[in-house]
mmCIF file of C-alpha atoms in Angstrom:
data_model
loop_
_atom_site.group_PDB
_atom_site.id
_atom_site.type_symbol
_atom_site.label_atom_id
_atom_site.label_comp_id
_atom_site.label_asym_id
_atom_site.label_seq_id
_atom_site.Cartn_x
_atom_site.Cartn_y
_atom_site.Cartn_z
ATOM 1 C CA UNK A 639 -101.990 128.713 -60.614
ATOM 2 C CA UNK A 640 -100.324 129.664 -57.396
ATOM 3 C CA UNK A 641 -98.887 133.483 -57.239
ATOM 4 C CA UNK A 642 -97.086 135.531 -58.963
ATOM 5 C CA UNK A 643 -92.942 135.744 -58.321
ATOM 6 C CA UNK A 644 -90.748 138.671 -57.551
ATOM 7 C CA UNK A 645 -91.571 142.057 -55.228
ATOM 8 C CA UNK A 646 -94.773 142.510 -57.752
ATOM 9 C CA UNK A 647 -96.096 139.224 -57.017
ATOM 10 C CA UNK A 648 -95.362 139.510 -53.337
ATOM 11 C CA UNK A 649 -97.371 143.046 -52.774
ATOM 12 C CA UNK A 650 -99.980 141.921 -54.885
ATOM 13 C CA UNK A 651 -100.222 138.384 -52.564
ATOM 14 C CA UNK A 652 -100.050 140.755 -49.523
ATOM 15 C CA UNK A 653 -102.944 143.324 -50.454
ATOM 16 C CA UNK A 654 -105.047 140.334 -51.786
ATOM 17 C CA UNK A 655 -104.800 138.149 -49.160
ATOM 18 C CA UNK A 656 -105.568 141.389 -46.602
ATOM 19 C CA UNK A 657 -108.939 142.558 -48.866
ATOM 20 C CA UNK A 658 -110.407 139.540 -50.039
ATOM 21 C CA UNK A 659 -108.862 136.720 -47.988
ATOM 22 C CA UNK A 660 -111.470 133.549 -48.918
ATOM 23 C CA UNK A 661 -110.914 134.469 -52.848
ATOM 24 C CA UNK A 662 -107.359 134.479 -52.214
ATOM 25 C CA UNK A 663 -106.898 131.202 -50.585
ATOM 26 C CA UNK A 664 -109.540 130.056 -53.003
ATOM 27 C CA UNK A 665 -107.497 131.442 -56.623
ATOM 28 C CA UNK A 666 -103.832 131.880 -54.919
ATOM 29 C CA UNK A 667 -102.556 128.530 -53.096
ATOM 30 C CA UNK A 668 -102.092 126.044 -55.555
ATOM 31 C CA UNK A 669 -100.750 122.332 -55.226
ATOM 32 C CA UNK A 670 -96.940 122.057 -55.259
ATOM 33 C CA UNK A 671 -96.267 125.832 -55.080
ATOM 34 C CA UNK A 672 -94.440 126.537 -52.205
ATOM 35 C CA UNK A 673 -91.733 128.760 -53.433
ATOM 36 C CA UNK A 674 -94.193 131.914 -53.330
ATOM 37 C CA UNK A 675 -95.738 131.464 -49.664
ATOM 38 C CA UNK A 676 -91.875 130.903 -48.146
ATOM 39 C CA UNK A 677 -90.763 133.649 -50.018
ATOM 40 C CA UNK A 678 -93.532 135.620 -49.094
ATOM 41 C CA UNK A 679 -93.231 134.617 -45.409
ATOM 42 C CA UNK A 680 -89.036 135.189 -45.545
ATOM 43 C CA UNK A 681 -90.582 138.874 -46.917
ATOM 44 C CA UNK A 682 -93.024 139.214 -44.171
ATOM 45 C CA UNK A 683 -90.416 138.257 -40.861
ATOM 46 C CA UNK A 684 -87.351 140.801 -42.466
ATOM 47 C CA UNK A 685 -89.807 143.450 -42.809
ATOM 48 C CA UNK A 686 -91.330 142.568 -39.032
ATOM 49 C CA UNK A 687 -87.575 142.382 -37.871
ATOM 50 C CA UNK A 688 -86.230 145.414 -39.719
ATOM 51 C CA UNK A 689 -88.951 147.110 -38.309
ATOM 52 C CA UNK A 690 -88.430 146.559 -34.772
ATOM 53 C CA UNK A 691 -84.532 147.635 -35.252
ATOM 54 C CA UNK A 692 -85.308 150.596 -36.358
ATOM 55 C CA UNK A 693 -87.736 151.692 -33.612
ATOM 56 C CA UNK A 694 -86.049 150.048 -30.991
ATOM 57 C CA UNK A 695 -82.465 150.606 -31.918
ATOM 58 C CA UNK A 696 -81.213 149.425 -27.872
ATOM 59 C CA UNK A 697 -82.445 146.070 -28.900
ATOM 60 C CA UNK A 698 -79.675 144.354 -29.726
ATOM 61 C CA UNK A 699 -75.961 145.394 -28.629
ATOM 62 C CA UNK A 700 -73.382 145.519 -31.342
ATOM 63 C CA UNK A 701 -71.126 147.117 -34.295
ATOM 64 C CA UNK A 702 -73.562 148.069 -37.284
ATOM 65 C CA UNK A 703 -72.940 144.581 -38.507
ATOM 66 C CA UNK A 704 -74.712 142.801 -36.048
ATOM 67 C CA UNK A 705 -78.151 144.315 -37.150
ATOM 68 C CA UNK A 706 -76.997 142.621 -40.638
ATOM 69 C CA UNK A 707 -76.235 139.902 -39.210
ATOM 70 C CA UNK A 708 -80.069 139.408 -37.377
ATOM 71 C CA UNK A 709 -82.160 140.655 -40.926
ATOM 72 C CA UNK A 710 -79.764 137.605 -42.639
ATOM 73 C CA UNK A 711 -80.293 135.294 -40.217
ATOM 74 C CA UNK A 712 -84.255 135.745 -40.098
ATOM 75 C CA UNK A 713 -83.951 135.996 -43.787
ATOM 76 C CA UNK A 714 -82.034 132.409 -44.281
ATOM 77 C CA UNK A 715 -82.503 130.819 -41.093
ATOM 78 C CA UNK A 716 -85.199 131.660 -38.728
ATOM 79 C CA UNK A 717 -88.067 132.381 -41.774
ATOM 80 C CA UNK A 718 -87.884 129.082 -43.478
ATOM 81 C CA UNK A 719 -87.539 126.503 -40.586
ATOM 82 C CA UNK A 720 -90.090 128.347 -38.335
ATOM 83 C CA UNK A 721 -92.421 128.185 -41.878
ATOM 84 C CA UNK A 722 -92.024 125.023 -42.470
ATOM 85 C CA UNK A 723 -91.797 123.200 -38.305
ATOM 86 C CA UNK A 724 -95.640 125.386 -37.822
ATOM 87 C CA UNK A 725 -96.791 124.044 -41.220
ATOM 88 C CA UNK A 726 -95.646 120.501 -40.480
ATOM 89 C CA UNK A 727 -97.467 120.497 -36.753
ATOM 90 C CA UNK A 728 -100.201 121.983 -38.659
ATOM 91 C CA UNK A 729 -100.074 119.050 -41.017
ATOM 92 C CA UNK A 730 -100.382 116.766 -38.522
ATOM 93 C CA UNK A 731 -103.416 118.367 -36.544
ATOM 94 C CA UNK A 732 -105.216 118.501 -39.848
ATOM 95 C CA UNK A 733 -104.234 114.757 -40.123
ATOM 96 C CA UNK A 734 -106.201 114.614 -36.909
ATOM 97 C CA UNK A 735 -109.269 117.005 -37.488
ATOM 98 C CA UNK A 736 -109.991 116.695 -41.345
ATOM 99 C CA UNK A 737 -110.578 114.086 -42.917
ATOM 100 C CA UNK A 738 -110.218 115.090 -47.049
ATOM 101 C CA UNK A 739 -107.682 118.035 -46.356
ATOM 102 C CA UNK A 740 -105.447 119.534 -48.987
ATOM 103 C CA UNK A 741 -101.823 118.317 -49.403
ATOM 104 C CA UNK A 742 -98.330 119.660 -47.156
ATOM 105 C CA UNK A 743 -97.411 122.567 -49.782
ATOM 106 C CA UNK A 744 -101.226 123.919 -49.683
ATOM 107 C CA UNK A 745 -100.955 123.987 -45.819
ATOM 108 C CA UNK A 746 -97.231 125.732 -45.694
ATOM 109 C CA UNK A 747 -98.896 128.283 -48.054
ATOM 110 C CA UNK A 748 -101.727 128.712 -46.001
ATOM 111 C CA UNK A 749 -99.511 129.873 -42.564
ATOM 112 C CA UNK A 750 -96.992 131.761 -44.931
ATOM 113 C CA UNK A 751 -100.030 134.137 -46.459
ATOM 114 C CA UNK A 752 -101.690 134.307 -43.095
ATOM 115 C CA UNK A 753 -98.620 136.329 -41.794
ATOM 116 C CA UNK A 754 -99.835 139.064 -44.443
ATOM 117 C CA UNK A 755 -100.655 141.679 -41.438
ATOM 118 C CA UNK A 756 -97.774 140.722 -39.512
ATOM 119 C CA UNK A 757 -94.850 142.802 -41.493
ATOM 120 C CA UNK A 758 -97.059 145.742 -39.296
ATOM 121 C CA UNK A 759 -96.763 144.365 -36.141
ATOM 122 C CA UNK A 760 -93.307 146.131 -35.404
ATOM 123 C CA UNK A 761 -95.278 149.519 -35.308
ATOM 124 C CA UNK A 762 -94.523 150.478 -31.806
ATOM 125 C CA UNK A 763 -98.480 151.542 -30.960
ATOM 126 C CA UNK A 764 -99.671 148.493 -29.458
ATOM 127 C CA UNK A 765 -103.395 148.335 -30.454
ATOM 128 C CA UNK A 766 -102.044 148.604 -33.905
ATOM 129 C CA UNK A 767 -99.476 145.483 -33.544
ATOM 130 C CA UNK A 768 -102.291 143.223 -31.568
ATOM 131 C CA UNK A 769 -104.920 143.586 -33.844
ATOM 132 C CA UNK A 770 -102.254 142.826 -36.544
ATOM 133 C CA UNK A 771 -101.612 139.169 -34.688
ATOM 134 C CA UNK A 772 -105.157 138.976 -34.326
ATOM 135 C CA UNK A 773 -105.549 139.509 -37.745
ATOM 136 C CA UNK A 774 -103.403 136.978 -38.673
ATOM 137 C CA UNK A 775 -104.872 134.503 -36.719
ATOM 138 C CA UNK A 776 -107.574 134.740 -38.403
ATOM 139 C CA UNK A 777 -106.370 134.205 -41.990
ATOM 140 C CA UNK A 778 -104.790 131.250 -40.873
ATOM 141 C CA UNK A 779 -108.183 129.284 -40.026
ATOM 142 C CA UNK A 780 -110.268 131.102 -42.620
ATOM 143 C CA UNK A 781 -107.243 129.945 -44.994
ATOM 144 C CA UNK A 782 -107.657 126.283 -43.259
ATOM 145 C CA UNK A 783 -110.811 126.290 -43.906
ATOM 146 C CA UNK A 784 -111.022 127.496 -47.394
ATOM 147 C CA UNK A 785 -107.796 125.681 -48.716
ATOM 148 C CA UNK A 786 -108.335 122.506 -46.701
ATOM 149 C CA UNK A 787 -112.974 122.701 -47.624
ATOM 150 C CA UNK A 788 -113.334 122.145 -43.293
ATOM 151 C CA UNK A 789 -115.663 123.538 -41.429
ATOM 152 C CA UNK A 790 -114.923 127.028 -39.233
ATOM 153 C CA UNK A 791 -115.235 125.370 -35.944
ATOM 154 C CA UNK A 792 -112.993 122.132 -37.428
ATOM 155 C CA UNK A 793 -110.025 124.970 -38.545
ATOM 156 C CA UNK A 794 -110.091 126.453 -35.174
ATOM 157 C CA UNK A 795 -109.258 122.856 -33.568
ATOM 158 C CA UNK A 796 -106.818 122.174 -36.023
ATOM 159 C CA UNK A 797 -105.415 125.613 -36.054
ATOM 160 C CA UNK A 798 -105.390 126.861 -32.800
ATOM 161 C CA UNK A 799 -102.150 125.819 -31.901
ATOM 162 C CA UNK A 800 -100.432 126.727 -34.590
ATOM 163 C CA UNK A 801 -101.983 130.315 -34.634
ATOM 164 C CA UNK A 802 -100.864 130.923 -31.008
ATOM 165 C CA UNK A 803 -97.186 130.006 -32.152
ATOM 166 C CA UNK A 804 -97.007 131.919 -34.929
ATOM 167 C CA UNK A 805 -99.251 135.166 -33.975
ATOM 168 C CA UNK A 806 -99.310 135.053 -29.735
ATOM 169 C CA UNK A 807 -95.354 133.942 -29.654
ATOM 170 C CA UNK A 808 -93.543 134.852 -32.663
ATOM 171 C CA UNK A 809 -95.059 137.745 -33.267
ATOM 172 C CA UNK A 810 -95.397 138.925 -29.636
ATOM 173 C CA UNK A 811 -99.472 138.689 -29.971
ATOM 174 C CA UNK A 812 -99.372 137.500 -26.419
ATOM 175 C CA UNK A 813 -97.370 140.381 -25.148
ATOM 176 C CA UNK A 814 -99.163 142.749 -26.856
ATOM 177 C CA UNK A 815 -102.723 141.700 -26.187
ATOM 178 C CA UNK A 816 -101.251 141.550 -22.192
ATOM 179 C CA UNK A 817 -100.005 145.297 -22.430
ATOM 180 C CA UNK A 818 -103.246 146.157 -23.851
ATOM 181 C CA UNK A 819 -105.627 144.938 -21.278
ATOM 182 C CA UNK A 820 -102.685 145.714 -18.272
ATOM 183 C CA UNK A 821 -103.104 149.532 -19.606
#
């Protein structure tokens, strides 16, 4: 039946999609139930965000309020559209690669839970923050292929694109994964 609402229902989605992600995508994406993945993902970018002000306070200029201003904009802005434009280019590669896939709100679910290890990627150690984009990457074809009953190899196709937008550019995966192997 989907997940459970509220900050109980949103730390329970983000330690069970972590330990046991194939039973999760199995038991907690559910036709028609997107309200808990986009508020899970709108969870998941302020905590990523909030993070990175705090240990890098010179990132943005400003009064106090501007640092407000960023969290509410990520929070009501940035979250949601970025959720939804992945999930509907997602959409459309599945339209592409799989052939009986699962409907729009299973695969806008599927990228929101898959950002699970991402609200750790503002740790400023970056092994830590790469292998939490990695991580994510992951979940997002293992949840393809679980939610949408493809193949491995078939999610990868249809998900690699996605997964480099979300995880290698808007969480910095990329960047990280650069600094890594420049060090």
């Amino acid at each position: 039946d989907g997940r459970g609402r509220g900050p109980v229902g949103i730390a329970r989605a983000w330690a069970a999609v972590l330990r046991r992600p194939r039973r999760f995508f199995t038991t907690g994406v559910a036709p028609g139930e997107q309200a808990p993945g986009l508020a899970f993902a709108v969870v998941v970018a302020v905590v990523y965000v909030a993070g990175l002000l705090a240990v890098q306070p010179g990132l943005i200029l400003g009064t106090s309020v501007v640092p407000i201003l960023v969290l509410l904009v990520t929070a009501v802005v940035a979250a949601p559209a970025g959720l939804h434009l992945i999930a509907a280019i997602q959409t459309v590669l599945l339209m592409l690669t799989v052939d009986d896939r699962a409907g729009v709100s299973e695969t806008v679910q599927v990228v929101a839970y898959a950002t699970a290890p991402c609200a750790l990627t503002w740790i400023p150690v970056p092994a830590v923050a790469a292998a939490c984009t990695l991580y994510g990457a992951g979940l997002l074809l293992v949840g393809l292929a679980t939610v949408h009953e493809t193949s491995l190899p078939r999610a990868i196709v249809a998900g690699g694109i996605p997964a480099v937008l979300v995880f290698g550019i808007g969480f910095r995966g990329l960047w990280l994964l650069a600094a890594l192997v420049g060090s």
